[in-house]
XYZ file of C-alpha atoms in Angstrom:
462
model
C 0.438 -0.071 -0.786
C 1.415 3.543 -0.635
C 1.940 5.604 2.859
C -0.342 8.076 2.294
C -2.856 5.424 2.625
C -2.324 4.695 5.734
C -0.456 5.530 9.489
C 2.426 4.235 10.822
C 2.077 1.465 13.233
C 4.587 -1.207 14.484
C 6.737 -0.510 12.022
C 4.651 -0.330 9.111
C 2.479 1.365 6.951
C -1.488 0.141 8.020
C -4.578 0.925 6.666
C -6.500 3.621 8.686
C -9.905 2.549 10.713
C -12.069 4.628 9.007
C -12.405 6.220 5.909
C -11.878 10.105 6.484
C -9.405 11.776 4.655
C -7.945 15.279 4.980
C -6.880 16.945 2.028
C -3.800 18.436 1.510
C -3.776 22.344 0.532
C -0.654 24.556 -1.002
C -0.978 27.855 0.394
C 0.126 29.048 -2.332
C -2.551 28.709 -5.060
C -4.745 27.135 -2.804
C -4.979 24.028 -4.882
C -4.782 20.022 -2.513
C -1.821 18.685 -3.615
C -2.709 14.970 -1.295
C -4.800 13.278 1.155
C -3.744 11.693 4.701
C -6.193 9.815 6.409
C -7.893 11.323 9.642
C -7.562 9.035 12.570
C -9.881 7.435 14.692
C -10.052 6.482 18.363
C -9.312 3.266 16.997
C -5.511 4.574 15.377
C -4.678 6.106 18.339
C -5.454 3.140 20.617
C -3.319 0.447 17.849
C -0.323 2.976 18.241
C 0.277 4.223 21.922
C -0.223 -0.652 22.166
C 2.486 -0.810 19.663
C 4.131 1.815 21.525
C 3.874 -0.205 24.531
C 5.271 -3.430 23.448
C 8.349 -2.019 22.196
C 8.958 0.500 25.154
C 10.468 -2.624 27.756
C 12.949 -3.655 24.426
C 13.692 0.120 23.844
C 14.036 1.430 26.909
C 17.111 -1.644 27.952
C 19.164 -0.662 24.797
C 21.976 0.356 25.353
C 22.566 4.539 25.264
C 24.972 3.469 22.772
C 22.899 1.885 20.493
C 20.638 4.239 20.501
C 22.424 7.148 19.569
C 23.686 4.772 16.240
C 20.419 4.442 15.546
C 20.101 8.422 16.190
C 22.831 9.148 13.323
C 21.709 7.074 11.385
C 18.395 8.726 11.580
C 19.616 12.018 11.354
C 21.748 10.563 8.440
C 18.637 10.177 6.213
C 17.092 13.208 7.183
C 20.252 14.698 4.838
C 20.327 12.822 2.373
C 16.459 13.365 2.057
C 16.706 17.638 2.300
C 16.230 18.309 -0.636
C 12.781 16.224 -0.889
C 11.942 17.430 2.730
C 12.330 20.985 1.881
C 10.163 21.316 -1.804
C 6.856 18.950 0.714
C 7.870 21.732 2.897
C 7.004 24.252 0.324
C 4.066 22.436 -0.727
C 1.996 22.179 1.702
C 3.389 25.457 4.556
C 4.248 27.932 1.306
C 7.801 28.632 2.362
C 9.968 30.328 -0.073
C 12.199 27.046 -0.997
C 15.650 28.896 0.165
C 13.981 29.156 3.658
C 12.048 25.150 3.222
C 16.293 24.411 2.214
C 18.014 25.806 5.126
C 15.436 26.175 8.049
C 13.306 23.577 8.175
C 15.476 20.513 6.180
C 18.319 21.293 7.621
C 17.937 22.428 11.377
C 16.435 18.969 12.081
C 19.118 17.538 11.229
C 21.457 18.913 13.091
C 18.786 19.063 16.109
C 18.884 14.602 15.414
C 22.731 15.030 15.790
C 23.169 16.653 18.802
C 20.299 14.777 20.469
C 22.683 11.523 18.789
C 25.434 12.870 20.427
C 23.698 13.282 24.075
C 22.821 9.377 24.028
C 25.909 8.599 23.796
C 27.247 11.377 26.310
C 24.190 11.382 28.672
C 24.981 10.815 32.812
C 22.236 8.188 33.457
C 23.839 7.373 36.236
C 24.973 8.968 38.689
C 26.352 8.889 41.928
C 25.250 10.876 45.311
C 26.650 10.669 48.068
C 25.348 7.372 49.487
C 23.212 7.408 46.781
C 22.887 6.278 42.773
C 20.734 8.084 40.709
C 19.412 6.853 37.673
C 17.524 8.995 35.147
C 15.139 6.108 33.001
C 12.682 6.661 30.230
C 9.054 8.399 31.899
C 7.376 5.676 28.711
C 4.821 5.623 25.524
C 5.369 9.335 24.888
C 1.946 11.233 23.103
C 3.747 14.398 20.703
C 1.351 17.042 18.963
C 2.431 18.976 16.645
C 2.221 22.381 14.522
C 2.191 23.038 10.699
C 5.071 25.771 10.982
C 8.169 24.237 11.825
C 6.536 21.078 10.446
C 9.929 18.605 10.715
C 11.716 20.678 13.405
C 9.125 20.431 16.293
C 8.720 16.543 15.266
C 12.326 16.509 15.845
C 12.724 18.259 18.671
C 10.081 15.932 20.164
C 10.857 12.313 18.643
C 14.624 13.223 19.018
C 14.842 13.385 22.576
C 12.679 10.777 23.677
C 13.720 8.100 21.799
C 17.432 9.344 22.399
C 16.113 8.962 26.410
C 14.592 5.312 26.120
C 11.235 6.349 25.103
C 8.654 5.321 22.960
C 6.687 7.475 20.799
C 3.457 8.378 18.783
C 3.125 11.405 16.869
C -0.413 13.327 15.870
C 1.195 15.994 13.370
C -1.382 19.226 12.081
C -3.638 18.579 9.438
C -2.156 21.046 7.847
C 1.262 19.997 7.529
C 0.942 16.323 7.968
C 2.937 15.271 4.920
C 6.624 16.467 6.147
C 5.149 13.993 9.293
C 5.137 11.570 6.390
C 8.864 11.527 5.436
C 9.700 11.558 8.779
C 8.160 8.067 9.409
C 9.765 6.577 5.884
C 13.446 8.297 6.949
C 12.910 6.200 10.661
C 11.773 3.158 8.806
C 14.578 3.630 6.376
C 17.458 3.903 9.739
C 16.128 1.163 10.756
C 13.936 1.787 14.102
C 12.864 -1.226 15.961
C 8.883 -1.686 15.351
C 6.923 0.397 17.194
C 9.193 2.049 18.758
C 7.543 5.165 16.504
C 4.906 5.723 15.223
C 2.664 8.018 13.779
C -0.936 8.665 13.701
C -2.446 11.749 11.322
C -6.089 13.104 11.748
C -7.308 16.396 13.260
C -6.775 17.433 16.759
C -10.007 17.257 18.757
C -10.427 13.349 17.724
C -6.763 11.980 17.125
C -5.167 15.025 19.033
C -7.619 14.526 22.408
C -7.179 10.504 22.672
C -4.009 10.633 22.198
C -3.507 13.482 25.073
C -6.614 10.605 27.251
C -5.100 7.802 26.222
C -3.784 5.410 29.574
C -1.257 4.175 28.809
C 0.271 7.692 27.264
C 3.273 8.620 29.931
C 3.905 12.095 28.713
C 1.776 14.856 26.984
C 4.336 16.849 24.869
C 2.530 19.176 22.908
C 3.207 22.674 20.995
C 0.915 24.832 19.366
C -1.914 27.467 21.148
C -2.394 28.415 24.720
C -6.021 27.658 24.266
C -5.327 24.123 23.522
C -2.276 23.838 25.632
C -4.119 24.635 28.765
C -6.726 21.704 26.694
C -4.072 19.296 26.840
C -2.856 20.534 30.868
C -6.303 20.085 32.017
C -6.683 15.938 30.774
C -3.034 15.535 31.700
C -3.384 16.792 35.612
C -6.789 14.980 35.814
C -4.804 11.921 34.727
C -1.858 12.450 37.304
C 0.972 12.221 33.885
C 3.570 14.997 32.978
C 3.095 17.621 29.893
C 5.779 19.631 28.515
C 3.926 22.479 26.168
C 5.399 25.262 24.423
C 2.929 27.422 23.877
C 1.665 31.348 22.449
C 4.715 34.307 22.931
C 4.805 37.672 21.921
C 7.971 38.737 22.178
C 9.494 42.358 22.726
C 12.429 43.368 20.943
C 14.289 45.795 23.104
C 16.661 48.720 21.549
C 18.853 50.411 24.254
C 19.374 54.203 22.834
C 22.941 52.734 22.760
C 21.918 50.805 20.351
C 22.637 50.200 16.747
C 20.165 51.452 15.091
C 19.616 50.202 11.855
C 20.763 46.304 12.237
C 18.196 46.711 15.628
C 15.313 47.478 13.265
C 16.325 45.584 10.246
C 17.834 42.689 11.674
C 13.945 43.137 14.098
C 11.943 43.110 11.144
C 13.325 40.588 9.624
C 12.624 38.392 12.137
C 8.873 39.287 11.828
C 9.010 38.395 8.430
C 10.856 34.800 8.508
C 8.634 31.979 7.652
C 5.999 34.418 7.240
C 5.745 35.821 11.115
C 4.291 32.173 11.559
C 6.631 31.576 14.912
C 6.396 31.389 18.213
C 8.971 33.144 19.148
C 9.339 36.157 16.230
C 9.910 39.469 18.150
C 6.500 41.199 17.331
C 6.696 44.214 19.368
C 9.601 46.348 19.085
C 10.671 48.707 21.854
C 12.421 51.672 20.703
C 13.546 54.884 23.526
C 10.901 58.216 22.216
C 13.843 60.559 20.555
C 14.683 57.541 18.011
C 11.851 56.367 17.316
C 10.017 58.658 14.637
C 13.679 57.025 12.457
C 13.197 53.798 14.326
C 9.875 53.880 11.831
C 10.999 55.088 8.765
C 13.698 52.106 9.145
C 10.942 49.290 9.358
C 9.317 50.612 7.102
C 11.375 50.492 4.078
C 12.352 46.675 5.472
C 9.490 45.939 5.070
C 8.650 46.768 1.785
C 11.655 45.152 0.659
C 9.641 41.759 1.747
C 7.429 42.127 -0.600
C 6.422 38.572 -3.054
C 9.578 37.421 -0.754
C 7.439 35.877 1.784
C 5.254 33.393 1.406
C 1.438 32.646 2.329
C 0.946 32.187 5.332
C -1.199 28.263 6.206
C -5.007 28.875 4.894
C -7.858 31.055 4.695
C -8.232 31.078 8.549
C -4.581 32.186 9.667
C -4.599 34.731 7.330
C -8.224 35.952 7.523
C -7.307 35.784 11.543
C -3.647 38.238 11.025
C -5.800 40.363 8.194
C -7.978 41.025 11.369
C -5.808 41.876 13.442
C -4.214 44.362 11.542
C -7.353 45.855 11.239
C -8.345 46.726 14.972
C -4.900 47.779 15.648
C -5.826 50.685 12.959
C -8.839 51.006 15.148
C -7.333 50.729 17.826
C -5.091 53.904 17.241
C -2.091 52.868 15.067
C -0.288 54.198 12.270
C 0.026 51.832 9.013
C 3.410 52.150 8.072
C 3.882 49.267 6.255
C 1.099 46.782 4.122
C -2.022 46.375 5.631
C -5.384 44.096 5.289
C -6.277 44.180 1.473
C -4.580 41.071 -0.211
C -1.471 41.330 -1.968
C -2.705 38.785 -4.685
C -5.585 37.321 -6.548
C -5.029 33.113 -5.076
C -2.856 32.195 -2.576
C -2.890 33.061 1.771
C -0.556 36.177 1.128
C -0.024 39.118 3.849
C 1.201 41.999 2.890
C 5.162 42.209 5.725
C 2.899 44.618 8.337
C 4.851 47.740 10.206
C 2.013 49.138 13.396
C 3.110 52.715 14.784
C 2.031 54.141 17.738
C 1.420 51.062 19.240
C 0.565 50.986 22.787
C 1.000 48.474 24.740
C -2.626 48.204 26.488
C -3.901 47.512 22.024
C -4.658 44.271 21.057
C -1.808 43.753 18.640
C 0.657 44.231 21.278
C -1.026 42.044 23.364
C -2.423 39.107 21.561
C -0.633 36.498 19.741
C -1.316 37.423 15.923
C 1.021 34.527 14.314
C 1.436 36.311 10.347
C 3.928 38.778 8.992
C 2.789 41.779 11.242
C 5.427 44.026 13.885
C 4.040 46.732 16.433
C 6.289 49.443 17.407
C 6.064 50.726 20.936
C 8.533 53.969 22.196
C 9.893 53.999 26.154
C 10.823 56.817 28.153
C 13.340 55.703 30.196
C 14.975 51.777 30.663
C 12.164 51.279 33.888
C 9.498 51.548 31.089
C 10.953 49.445 28.462
C 11.229 46.978 30.780
C 8.141 47.293 32.160
C 6.489 47.683 28.689
C 8.270 44.589 27.553
C 7.555 42.303 31.173
C 3.747 43.591 30.151
C 1.894 40.776 28.191
C 1.299 37.396 29.647
C 4.086 35.502 27.331
C 7.159 35.089 28.636
C 8.901 32.910 25.131
C 11.659 34.492 23.130
C 13.026 38.152 22.971
C 15.920 40.429 22.072
C 18.100 43.155 23.938
C 20.132 45.654 22.000
C 23.129 47.687 23.044
C 26.428 49.412 22.197
C 28.150 47.746 25.891
C 27.476 44.027 26.010
C 27.227 43.896 29.231
C 24.748 46.186 29.459
C 22.081 44.771 27.253
C 22.951 41.809 29.276
C 22.115 43.459 32.437
C 18.893 44.277 31.095
C 17.866 40.656 29.559
C 18.280 39.120 32.768
C 14.794 41.540 34.478
C 12.905 40.391 31.443
C 11.070 37.513 31.992
C 11.404 35.160 29.214
C 12.367 31.943 28.510
C 15.420 32.624 25.141
C 16.528 35.923 25.069
C 19.504 37.263 21.921
C 21.611 39.575 22.957
C 22.556 42.170 19.648
C 21.615 40.019 17.472
C 22.938 36.111 18.468
C 22.550 33.030 16.444
C 20.544 30.378 17.323
C 21.426 27.460 19.107
C 20.174 23.894 18.535
C 22.225 23.405 22.190
C 20.370 25.597 24.256
C 17.593 25.020 25.857
C 13.742 27.027 24.575
C 10.726 27.100 26.522
C 8.787 30.564 27.630
C 7.731 31.033 31.083
C 4.963 32.178 32.315
C 1.466 31.686 29.830
C 4.266 30.226 27.010
C 4.919 27.287 27.926
C 5.992 24.645 30.853
C 9.489 22.552 30.321
C 11.527 22.779 28.382
C 12.848 21.821 24.524
C 16.545 21.490 22.532
C 19.399 20.254 23.875
C 20.466 18.097 27.472
C 17.930 20.535 29.059
C 15.202 18.663 25.392
C 16.430 15.108 26.789
C 15.733 15.536 30.720
C 11.968 16.038 29.907
C 11.157 12.908 29.108
C 13.150 11.062 31.971
C 12.455 10.723 35.691
C 14.648 9.238 38.044
C 15.390 6.463 40.516
C 17.118 6.719 43.650
C 18.765 3.627 45.290
C 20.656 3.856 49.027
C 23.413 2.109 49.983
């Protein structure tokens, strides 16, 4: 049977339990490019039972052997990078160059990092008269979003597998084709049957069944805060562990001593990347009032250069959501200096790169996650005012600080209520922990901290 005709369960593609399918659309031209099965509770149960059956053998596999399997998976993903990039471009709409470097390239690096960690992590340690063992938490239910379809899968599956857990993945219904490529790569890499399983489907059916399943020991979810709350409530009722990577409204703080042009240009690029569909995007730019109008002019010019360089947003619903936020921002008093809600193309779910000036901290566009190519620029009076604005949302996922002196930027960043801060345009580090404060989530992904999420501790006293 063809891969798209079924689910990947217990090391093989098998027919779905029900007849319903999900159509996968190319958001650039609104054409259907494929279908996948709409999974049912029966499909989820079969996948979880396979993961449970495979758990004893995989958890007992020596870490060095798990590392070798992950290294093989990394190599398969690397060999398939072009196919992955083309698939992400087709179902997400990302420009192909961005798909190659980020959507396909970054997951290879992350998978490789966990191959290394599996071989070197201290799964056993001595603490006084005790031996402490770090053991796999069990069966992991991974529920991933559409905005970085392969990266989010690898960021969950790779550490879980490195820890000795088994995995059932329910990917986003907008981008399931990339998830199928990952399942095929797992199979080619030779991971044992049942160690990784894939069920496609919609969140209220397959996602909820996975979160509620009594044989799932940990639920790892990336997505909206509203859905994260629901999953947290389900897990809490069952007293099972959760890892939640949720929304963001990150502040990009430009201190007066910074290189203003560089800070603004990099800040605009950050927001427009992936069509603004990045939870950690610096969507609030904070500039001192003495430099404010210069920054606004720089941002408007920078945004105008993107034009057709960014892809569409993922679907019609998301396009309508982003446009509504732009309209609400203007209605609440923001000044439109670039872009706007009007459709830039007759076909495709495109949104113009948009910059809103004169945004105040209480406006909707300064408080709620838009998830589109929309930048809000806010003015501040002094450093304490900037800190109050930066910390003045329910989110705390990421952020940035720019200053002429690195120590000045670090001092400000240490006072921000957020999980990750880039100093003067600091580069992405796949080994650094990623996750949020406040309503941006619970737990961390990437690096050793991401591996720890999938472990539980046992101590023996002598």
